[in-house]
Every structure is written in C-alpha cells, then in structure tokens.
PDB file of C-alpha atoms in Angstrom:
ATOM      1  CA  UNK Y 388     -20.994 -10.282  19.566  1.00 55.00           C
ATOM      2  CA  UNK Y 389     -19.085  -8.826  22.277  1.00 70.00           C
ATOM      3  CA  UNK Y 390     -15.597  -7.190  20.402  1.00 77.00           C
ATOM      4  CA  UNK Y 391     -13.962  -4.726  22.972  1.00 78.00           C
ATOM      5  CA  UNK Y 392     -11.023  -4.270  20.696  1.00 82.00           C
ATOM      6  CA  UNK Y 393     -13.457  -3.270  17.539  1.00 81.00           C
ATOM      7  CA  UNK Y 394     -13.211   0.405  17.672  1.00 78.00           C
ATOM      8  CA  UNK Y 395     -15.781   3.186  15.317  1.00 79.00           C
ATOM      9  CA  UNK Y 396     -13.325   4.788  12.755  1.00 78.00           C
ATOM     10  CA  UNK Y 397     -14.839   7.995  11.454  1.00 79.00           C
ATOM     11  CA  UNK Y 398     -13.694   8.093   7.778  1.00 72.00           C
ATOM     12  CA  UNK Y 399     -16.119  10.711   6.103  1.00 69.00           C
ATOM     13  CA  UNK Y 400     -16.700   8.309   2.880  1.00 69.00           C
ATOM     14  CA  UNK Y 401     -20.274   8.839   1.068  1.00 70.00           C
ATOM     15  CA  UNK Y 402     -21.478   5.534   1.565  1.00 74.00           C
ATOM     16  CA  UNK Y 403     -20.231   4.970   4.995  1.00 76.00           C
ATOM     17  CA  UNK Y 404     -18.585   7.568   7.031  1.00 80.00           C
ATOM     18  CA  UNK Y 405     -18.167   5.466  10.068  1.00 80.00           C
ATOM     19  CA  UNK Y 406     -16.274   2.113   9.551  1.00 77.00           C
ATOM     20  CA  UNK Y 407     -15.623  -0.795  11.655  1.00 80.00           C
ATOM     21  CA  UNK Y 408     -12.587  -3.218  12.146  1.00 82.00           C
ATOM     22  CA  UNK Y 409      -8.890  -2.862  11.796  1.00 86.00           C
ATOM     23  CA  UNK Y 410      -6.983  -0.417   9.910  1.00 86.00           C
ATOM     24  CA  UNK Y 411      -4.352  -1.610   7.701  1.00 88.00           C
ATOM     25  CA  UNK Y 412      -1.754   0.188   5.995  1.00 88.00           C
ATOM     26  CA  UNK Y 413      -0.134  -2.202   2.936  1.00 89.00           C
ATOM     27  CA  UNK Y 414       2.572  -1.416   0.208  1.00 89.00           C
ATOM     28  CA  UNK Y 415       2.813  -3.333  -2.778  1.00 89.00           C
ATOM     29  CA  UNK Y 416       6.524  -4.290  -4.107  1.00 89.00           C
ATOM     30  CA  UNK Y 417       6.157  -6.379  -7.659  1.00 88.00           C
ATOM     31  CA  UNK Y 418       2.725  -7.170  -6.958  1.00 88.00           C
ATOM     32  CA  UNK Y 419       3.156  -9.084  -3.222  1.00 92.00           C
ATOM     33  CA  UNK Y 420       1.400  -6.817  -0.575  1.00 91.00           C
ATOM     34  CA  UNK Y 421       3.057  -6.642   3.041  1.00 92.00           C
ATOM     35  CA  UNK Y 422       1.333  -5.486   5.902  1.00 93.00           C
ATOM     36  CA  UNK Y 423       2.894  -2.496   7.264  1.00 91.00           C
ATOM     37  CA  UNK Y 424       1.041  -1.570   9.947  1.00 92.00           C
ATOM     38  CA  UNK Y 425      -2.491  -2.920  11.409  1.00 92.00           C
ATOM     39  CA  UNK Y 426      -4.301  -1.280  14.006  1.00 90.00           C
ATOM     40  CA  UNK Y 427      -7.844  -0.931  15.712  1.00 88.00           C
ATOM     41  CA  UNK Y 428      -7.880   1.910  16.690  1.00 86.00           C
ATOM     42  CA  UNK Y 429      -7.704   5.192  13.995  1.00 81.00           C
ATOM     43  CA  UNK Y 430      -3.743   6.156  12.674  1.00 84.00           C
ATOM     44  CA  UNK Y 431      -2.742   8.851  10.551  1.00 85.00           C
ATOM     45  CA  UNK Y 432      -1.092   6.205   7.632  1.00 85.00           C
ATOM     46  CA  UNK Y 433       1.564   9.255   6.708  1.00 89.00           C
ATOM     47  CA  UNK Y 434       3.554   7.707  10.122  1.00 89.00           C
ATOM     48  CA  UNK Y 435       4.434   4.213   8.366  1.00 91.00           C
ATOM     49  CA  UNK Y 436       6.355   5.946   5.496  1.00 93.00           C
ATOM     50  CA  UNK Y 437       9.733   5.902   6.744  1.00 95.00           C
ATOM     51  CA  UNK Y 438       9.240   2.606   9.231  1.00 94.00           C
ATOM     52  CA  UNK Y 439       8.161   0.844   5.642  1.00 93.00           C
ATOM     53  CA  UNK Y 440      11.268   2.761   3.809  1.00 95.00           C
ATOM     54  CA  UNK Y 441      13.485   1.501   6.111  1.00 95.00           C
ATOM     55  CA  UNK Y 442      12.208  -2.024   6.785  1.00 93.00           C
ATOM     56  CA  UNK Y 443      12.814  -1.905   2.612  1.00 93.00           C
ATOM     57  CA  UNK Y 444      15.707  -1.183   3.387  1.00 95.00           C
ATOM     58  CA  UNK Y 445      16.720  -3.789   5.574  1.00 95.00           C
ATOM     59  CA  UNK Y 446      15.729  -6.503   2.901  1.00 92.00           C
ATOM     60  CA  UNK Y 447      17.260  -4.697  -0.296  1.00 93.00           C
ATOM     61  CA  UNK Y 448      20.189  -3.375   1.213  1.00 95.00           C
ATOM     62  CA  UNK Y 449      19.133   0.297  -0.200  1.00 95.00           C
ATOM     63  CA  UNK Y 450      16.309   2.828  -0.806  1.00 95.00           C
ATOM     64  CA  UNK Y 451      14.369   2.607  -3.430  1.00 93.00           C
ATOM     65  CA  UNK Y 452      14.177   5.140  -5.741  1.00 92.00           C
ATOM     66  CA  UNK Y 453      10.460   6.501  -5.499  1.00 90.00           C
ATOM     67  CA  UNK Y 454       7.588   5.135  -3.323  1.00 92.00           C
ATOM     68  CA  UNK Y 455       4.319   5.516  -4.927  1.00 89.00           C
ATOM     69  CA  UNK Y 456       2.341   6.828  -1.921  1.00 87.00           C
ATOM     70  CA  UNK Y 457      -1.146   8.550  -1.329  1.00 84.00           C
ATOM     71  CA  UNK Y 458      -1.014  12.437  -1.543  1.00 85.00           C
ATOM     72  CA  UNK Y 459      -1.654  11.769   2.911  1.00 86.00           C
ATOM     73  CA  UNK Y 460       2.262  10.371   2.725  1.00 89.00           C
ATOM     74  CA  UNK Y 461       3.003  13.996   1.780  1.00 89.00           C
ATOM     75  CA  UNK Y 462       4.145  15.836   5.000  1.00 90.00           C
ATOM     76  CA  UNK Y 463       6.986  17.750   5.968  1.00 90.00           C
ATOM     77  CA  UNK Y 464       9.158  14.867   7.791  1.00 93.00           C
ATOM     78  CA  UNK Y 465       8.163  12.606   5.078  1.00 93.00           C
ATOM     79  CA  UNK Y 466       9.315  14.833   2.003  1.00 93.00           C
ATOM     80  CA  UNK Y 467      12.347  15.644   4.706  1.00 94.00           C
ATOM     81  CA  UNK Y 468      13.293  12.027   4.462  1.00 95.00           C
ATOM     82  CA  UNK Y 469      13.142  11.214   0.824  1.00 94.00           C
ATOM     83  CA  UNK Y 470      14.707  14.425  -0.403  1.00 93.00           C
ATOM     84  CA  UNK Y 471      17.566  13.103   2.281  1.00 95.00           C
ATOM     85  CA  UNK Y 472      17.837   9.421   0.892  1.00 96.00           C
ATOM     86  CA  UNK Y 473      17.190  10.809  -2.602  1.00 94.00           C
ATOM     87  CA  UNK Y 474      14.307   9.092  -2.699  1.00 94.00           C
ATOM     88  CA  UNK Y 475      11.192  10.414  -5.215  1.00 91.00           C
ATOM     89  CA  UNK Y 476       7.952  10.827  -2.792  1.00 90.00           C
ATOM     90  CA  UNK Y 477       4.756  10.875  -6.056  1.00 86.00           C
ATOM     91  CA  UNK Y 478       3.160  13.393  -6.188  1.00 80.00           C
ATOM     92  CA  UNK Y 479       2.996  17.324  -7.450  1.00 75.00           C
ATOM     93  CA  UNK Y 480       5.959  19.150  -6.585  1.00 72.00           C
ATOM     94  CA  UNK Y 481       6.006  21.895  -3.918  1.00 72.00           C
ATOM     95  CA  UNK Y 482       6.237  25.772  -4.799  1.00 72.00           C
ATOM     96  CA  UNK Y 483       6.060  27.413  -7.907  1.00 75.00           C
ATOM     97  CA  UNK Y 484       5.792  25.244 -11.517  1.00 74.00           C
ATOM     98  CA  UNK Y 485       8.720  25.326 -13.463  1.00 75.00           C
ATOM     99  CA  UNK Y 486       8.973  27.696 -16.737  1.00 80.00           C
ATOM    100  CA  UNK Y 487      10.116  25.422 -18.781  1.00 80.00           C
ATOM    101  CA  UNK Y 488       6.893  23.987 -20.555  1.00 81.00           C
ATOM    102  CA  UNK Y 489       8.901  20.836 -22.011  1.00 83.00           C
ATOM    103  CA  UNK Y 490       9.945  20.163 -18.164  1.00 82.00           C
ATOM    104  CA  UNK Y 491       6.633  20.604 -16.739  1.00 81.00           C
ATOM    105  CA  UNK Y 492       5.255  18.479 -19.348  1.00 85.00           C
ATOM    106  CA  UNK Y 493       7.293  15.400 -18.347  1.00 84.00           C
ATOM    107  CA  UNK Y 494       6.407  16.272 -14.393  1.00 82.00           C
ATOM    108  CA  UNK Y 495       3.067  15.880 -15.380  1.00 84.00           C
ATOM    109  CA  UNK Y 496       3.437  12.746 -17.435  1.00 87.00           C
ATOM    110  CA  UNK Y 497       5.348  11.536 -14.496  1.00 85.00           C
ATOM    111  CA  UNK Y 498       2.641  12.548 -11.833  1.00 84.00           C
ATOM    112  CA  UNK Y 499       0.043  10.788 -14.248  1.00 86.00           C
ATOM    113  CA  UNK Y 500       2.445   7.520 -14.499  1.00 87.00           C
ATOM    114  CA  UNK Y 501       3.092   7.333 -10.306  1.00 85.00           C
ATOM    115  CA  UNK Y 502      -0.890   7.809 -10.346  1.00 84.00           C
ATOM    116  CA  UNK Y 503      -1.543   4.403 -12.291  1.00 85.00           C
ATOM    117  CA  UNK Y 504       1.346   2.462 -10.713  1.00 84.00           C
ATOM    118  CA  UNK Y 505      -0.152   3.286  -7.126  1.00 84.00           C
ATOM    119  CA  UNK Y 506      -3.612   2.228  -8.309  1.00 84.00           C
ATOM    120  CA  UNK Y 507      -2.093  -1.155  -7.722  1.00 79.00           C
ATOM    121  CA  UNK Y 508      -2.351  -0.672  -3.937  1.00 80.00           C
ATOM    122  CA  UNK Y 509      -6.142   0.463  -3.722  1.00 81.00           C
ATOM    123  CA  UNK Y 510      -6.537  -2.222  -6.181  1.00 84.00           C
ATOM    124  CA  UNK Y 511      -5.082  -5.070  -3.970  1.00 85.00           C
ATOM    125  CA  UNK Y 512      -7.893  -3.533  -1.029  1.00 83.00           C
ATOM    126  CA  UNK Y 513     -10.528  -3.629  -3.461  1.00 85.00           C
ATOM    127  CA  UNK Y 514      -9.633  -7.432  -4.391  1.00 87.00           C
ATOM    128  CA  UNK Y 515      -9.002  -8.976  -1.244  1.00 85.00           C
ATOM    129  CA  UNK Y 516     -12.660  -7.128  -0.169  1.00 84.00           C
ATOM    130  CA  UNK Y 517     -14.004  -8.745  -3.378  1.00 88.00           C
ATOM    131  CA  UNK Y 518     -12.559 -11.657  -3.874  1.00 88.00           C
ATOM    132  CA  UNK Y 519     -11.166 -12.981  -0.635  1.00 85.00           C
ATOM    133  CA  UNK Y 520     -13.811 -11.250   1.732  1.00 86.00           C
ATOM    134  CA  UNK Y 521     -10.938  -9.374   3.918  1.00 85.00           C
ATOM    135  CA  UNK Y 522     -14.363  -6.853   4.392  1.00 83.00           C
ATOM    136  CA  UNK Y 523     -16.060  -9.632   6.629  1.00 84.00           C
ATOM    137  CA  UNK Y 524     -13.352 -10.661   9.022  1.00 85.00           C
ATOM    138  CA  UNK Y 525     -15.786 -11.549  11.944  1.00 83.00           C
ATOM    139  CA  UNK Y 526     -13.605 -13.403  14.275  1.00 84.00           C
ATOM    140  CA  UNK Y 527     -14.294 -12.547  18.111  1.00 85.00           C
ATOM    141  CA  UNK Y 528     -11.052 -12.351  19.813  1.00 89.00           C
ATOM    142  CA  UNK Y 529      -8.382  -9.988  18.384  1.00 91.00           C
ATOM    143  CA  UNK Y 530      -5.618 -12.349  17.604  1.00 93.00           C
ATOM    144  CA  UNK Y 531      -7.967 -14.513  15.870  1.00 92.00           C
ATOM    145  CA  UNK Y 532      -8.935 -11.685  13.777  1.00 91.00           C
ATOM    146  CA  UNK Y 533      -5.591 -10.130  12.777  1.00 94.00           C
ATOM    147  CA  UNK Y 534      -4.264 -14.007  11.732  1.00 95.00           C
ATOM    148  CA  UNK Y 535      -7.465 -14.230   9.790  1.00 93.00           C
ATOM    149  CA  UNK Y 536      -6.237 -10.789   8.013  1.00 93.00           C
ATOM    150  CA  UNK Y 537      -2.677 -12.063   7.806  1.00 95.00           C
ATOM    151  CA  UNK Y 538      -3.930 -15.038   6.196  1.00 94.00           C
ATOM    152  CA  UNK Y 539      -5.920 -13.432   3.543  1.00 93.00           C
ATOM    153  CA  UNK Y 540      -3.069 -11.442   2.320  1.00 94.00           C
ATOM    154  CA  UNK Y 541      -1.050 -14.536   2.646  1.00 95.00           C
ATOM    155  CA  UNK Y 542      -3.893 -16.210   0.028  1.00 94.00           C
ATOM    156  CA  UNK Y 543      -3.452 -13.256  -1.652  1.00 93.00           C
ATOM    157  CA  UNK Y 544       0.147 -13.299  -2.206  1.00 94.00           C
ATOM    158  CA  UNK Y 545      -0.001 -17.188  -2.782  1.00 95.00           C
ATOM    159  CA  UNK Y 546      -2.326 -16.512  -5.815  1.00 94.00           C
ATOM    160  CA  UNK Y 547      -0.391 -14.020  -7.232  1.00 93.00           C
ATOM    161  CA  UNK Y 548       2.450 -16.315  -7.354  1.00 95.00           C
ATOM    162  CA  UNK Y 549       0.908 -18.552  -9.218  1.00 95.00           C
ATOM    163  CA  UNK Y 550      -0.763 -16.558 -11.824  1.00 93.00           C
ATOM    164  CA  UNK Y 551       3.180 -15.672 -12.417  1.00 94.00           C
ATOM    165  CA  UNK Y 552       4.103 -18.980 -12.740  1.00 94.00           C
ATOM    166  CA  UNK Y 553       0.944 -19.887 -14.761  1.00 94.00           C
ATOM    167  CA  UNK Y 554       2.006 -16.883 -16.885  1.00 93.00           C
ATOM    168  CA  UNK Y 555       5.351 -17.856 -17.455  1.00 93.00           C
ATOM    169  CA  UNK Y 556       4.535 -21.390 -17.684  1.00 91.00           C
ATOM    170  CA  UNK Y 557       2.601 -20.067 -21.120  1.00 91.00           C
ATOM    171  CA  UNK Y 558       5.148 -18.174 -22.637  1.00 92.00           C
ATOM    172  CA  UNK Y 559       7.032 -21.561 -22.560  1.00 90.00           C
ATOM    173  CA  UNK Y 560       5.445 -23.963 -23.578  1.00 89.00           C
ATOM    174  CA  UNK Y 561       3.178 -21.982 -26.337  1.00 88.00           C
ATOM    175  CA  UNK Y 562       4.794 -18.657 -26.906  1.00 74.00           C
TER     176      UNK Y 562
END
C-alpha cells in the first residue's frame, strides 16, 4: 500500500515504540469527544491547550473553570494562560506544598478527583480502538482516511447520545 502521508511516530511505549497513522488530540466535554487537532506527522499535544480553550470559548461564551489535561499540558505558556483566565490547569501544584495539612489534604483529594474525571479521555481512545476499530483506519488517500476518523468519532458521539436517551428514557417510564 503506497501511503506517502503515513509518517513513523516514535512514541517509546513497551509494546510498540514506533506507531503508525495520524495523531489525534481529543477533549471530552459531557461525554461528546471533539477532535482538536489531527495530524500525520508527530506534535507536541501541550500546543492545542489554549486553541481548544478558546474554541470553548467561542461556543460557551466563557472559560471553563478547570480543563482536565495530561501532566504534557503542563508548560509554562499553558499554566501562563489559565492562571490569566482563572482557569484550574489538573495537576500538582508548582513550588513548595503548603503547611497546612487540612489544605494539602483537599489538593490531594482534588489531584486524585481531576485524575478519574480525565480517565474519561484515554477511555474514549481505548473504546473507539476497541469497539469502533479507529486502530485500523486503512484507507489509502489522506482525506479518505481523516473522514474515516471523523466518522468514527461521529459513531461515537451518536452512540453516546443514545445511551443518554436510552438512560433517561428508563428513569421515565420505570423509575
């Protein structure tokens, strides 16, 4: 198969450290994934933050108050931008801990509560590569493949919908 635009991305897992295909960068907003950037070729994904902040913005009409990001997300411009917008970045706070046990007691419960909420994005990767096969896009021209990918989160998406209407349709008519 000849795929010029299919570029080697070295990513230095255990079972593969080389992968293959596009790169996609995701958030998840009440359980509907968006495709925030998708590339062939290798990106650093700490550069969508503030394009996927502000596109939020643009639909909302204001910041939201913490994104729920990889520790990756946590740079200097990034942390510069949220602390600006008064936005909470997850994640460990910089510098020293604070001395007040009770306080950093509830930073921690609040690191370990961002933690579980952003398992919801590696969890949407892990079931669209499951369930919906988005790890055997093998389309050969490059448009044809990123629709494909579009389409699969679109599937996604579509089926999340209606396990929310399913849900509700439940609580009802039986609950």
């Amino acid at each position: 198969l000849y795929q010029p635009h299919v570029r080697p991305i070295v990513r230095g897992n255990v079972s593969a450290a080389v992968e293959f295909g596009a790169k996609v960068a995701i958030s998840v907003e009440n359980g509907i994934s968006r495709i925030e950037r998708l590339s062939w070729d290798a990106f650093n994904e700490a550069g969508t933050l503030i394009e996927s902040v502000e596109r939020y913005k643009n639909r909302h009409g204001y910041y939201p108050e913490a994104v729920l990001a990889d520790q990756i997300y946590r740079n200097r411009d990034n942390l510069a931008f949220c602390k600006e917008h008064n936005i909470r970045l997850s994640g460990p706070r910089l510098g020293r801990p604070v001395a007040n046990a009770q306080l950093q007691k509830a930073e921690k419960a609040l690191e370990r509560f961002d933690a579980r909420m952003r398992n919801a994005v590696e969890g949407k990767f892990g079931e669209g590569k499951r369930k919906y096969s988005l790890n055997r896009i093998f389309a050969k021209l490059k448009d044809t493949a990123e629709n494909m990918i579009a389409m699969h989160i679109l599937v996604m998406n579509l089926e999340h919908q209606l396990r929310v209407l399913f849900a509700q349709f439940i609580r009802i008519f039986f609950g």
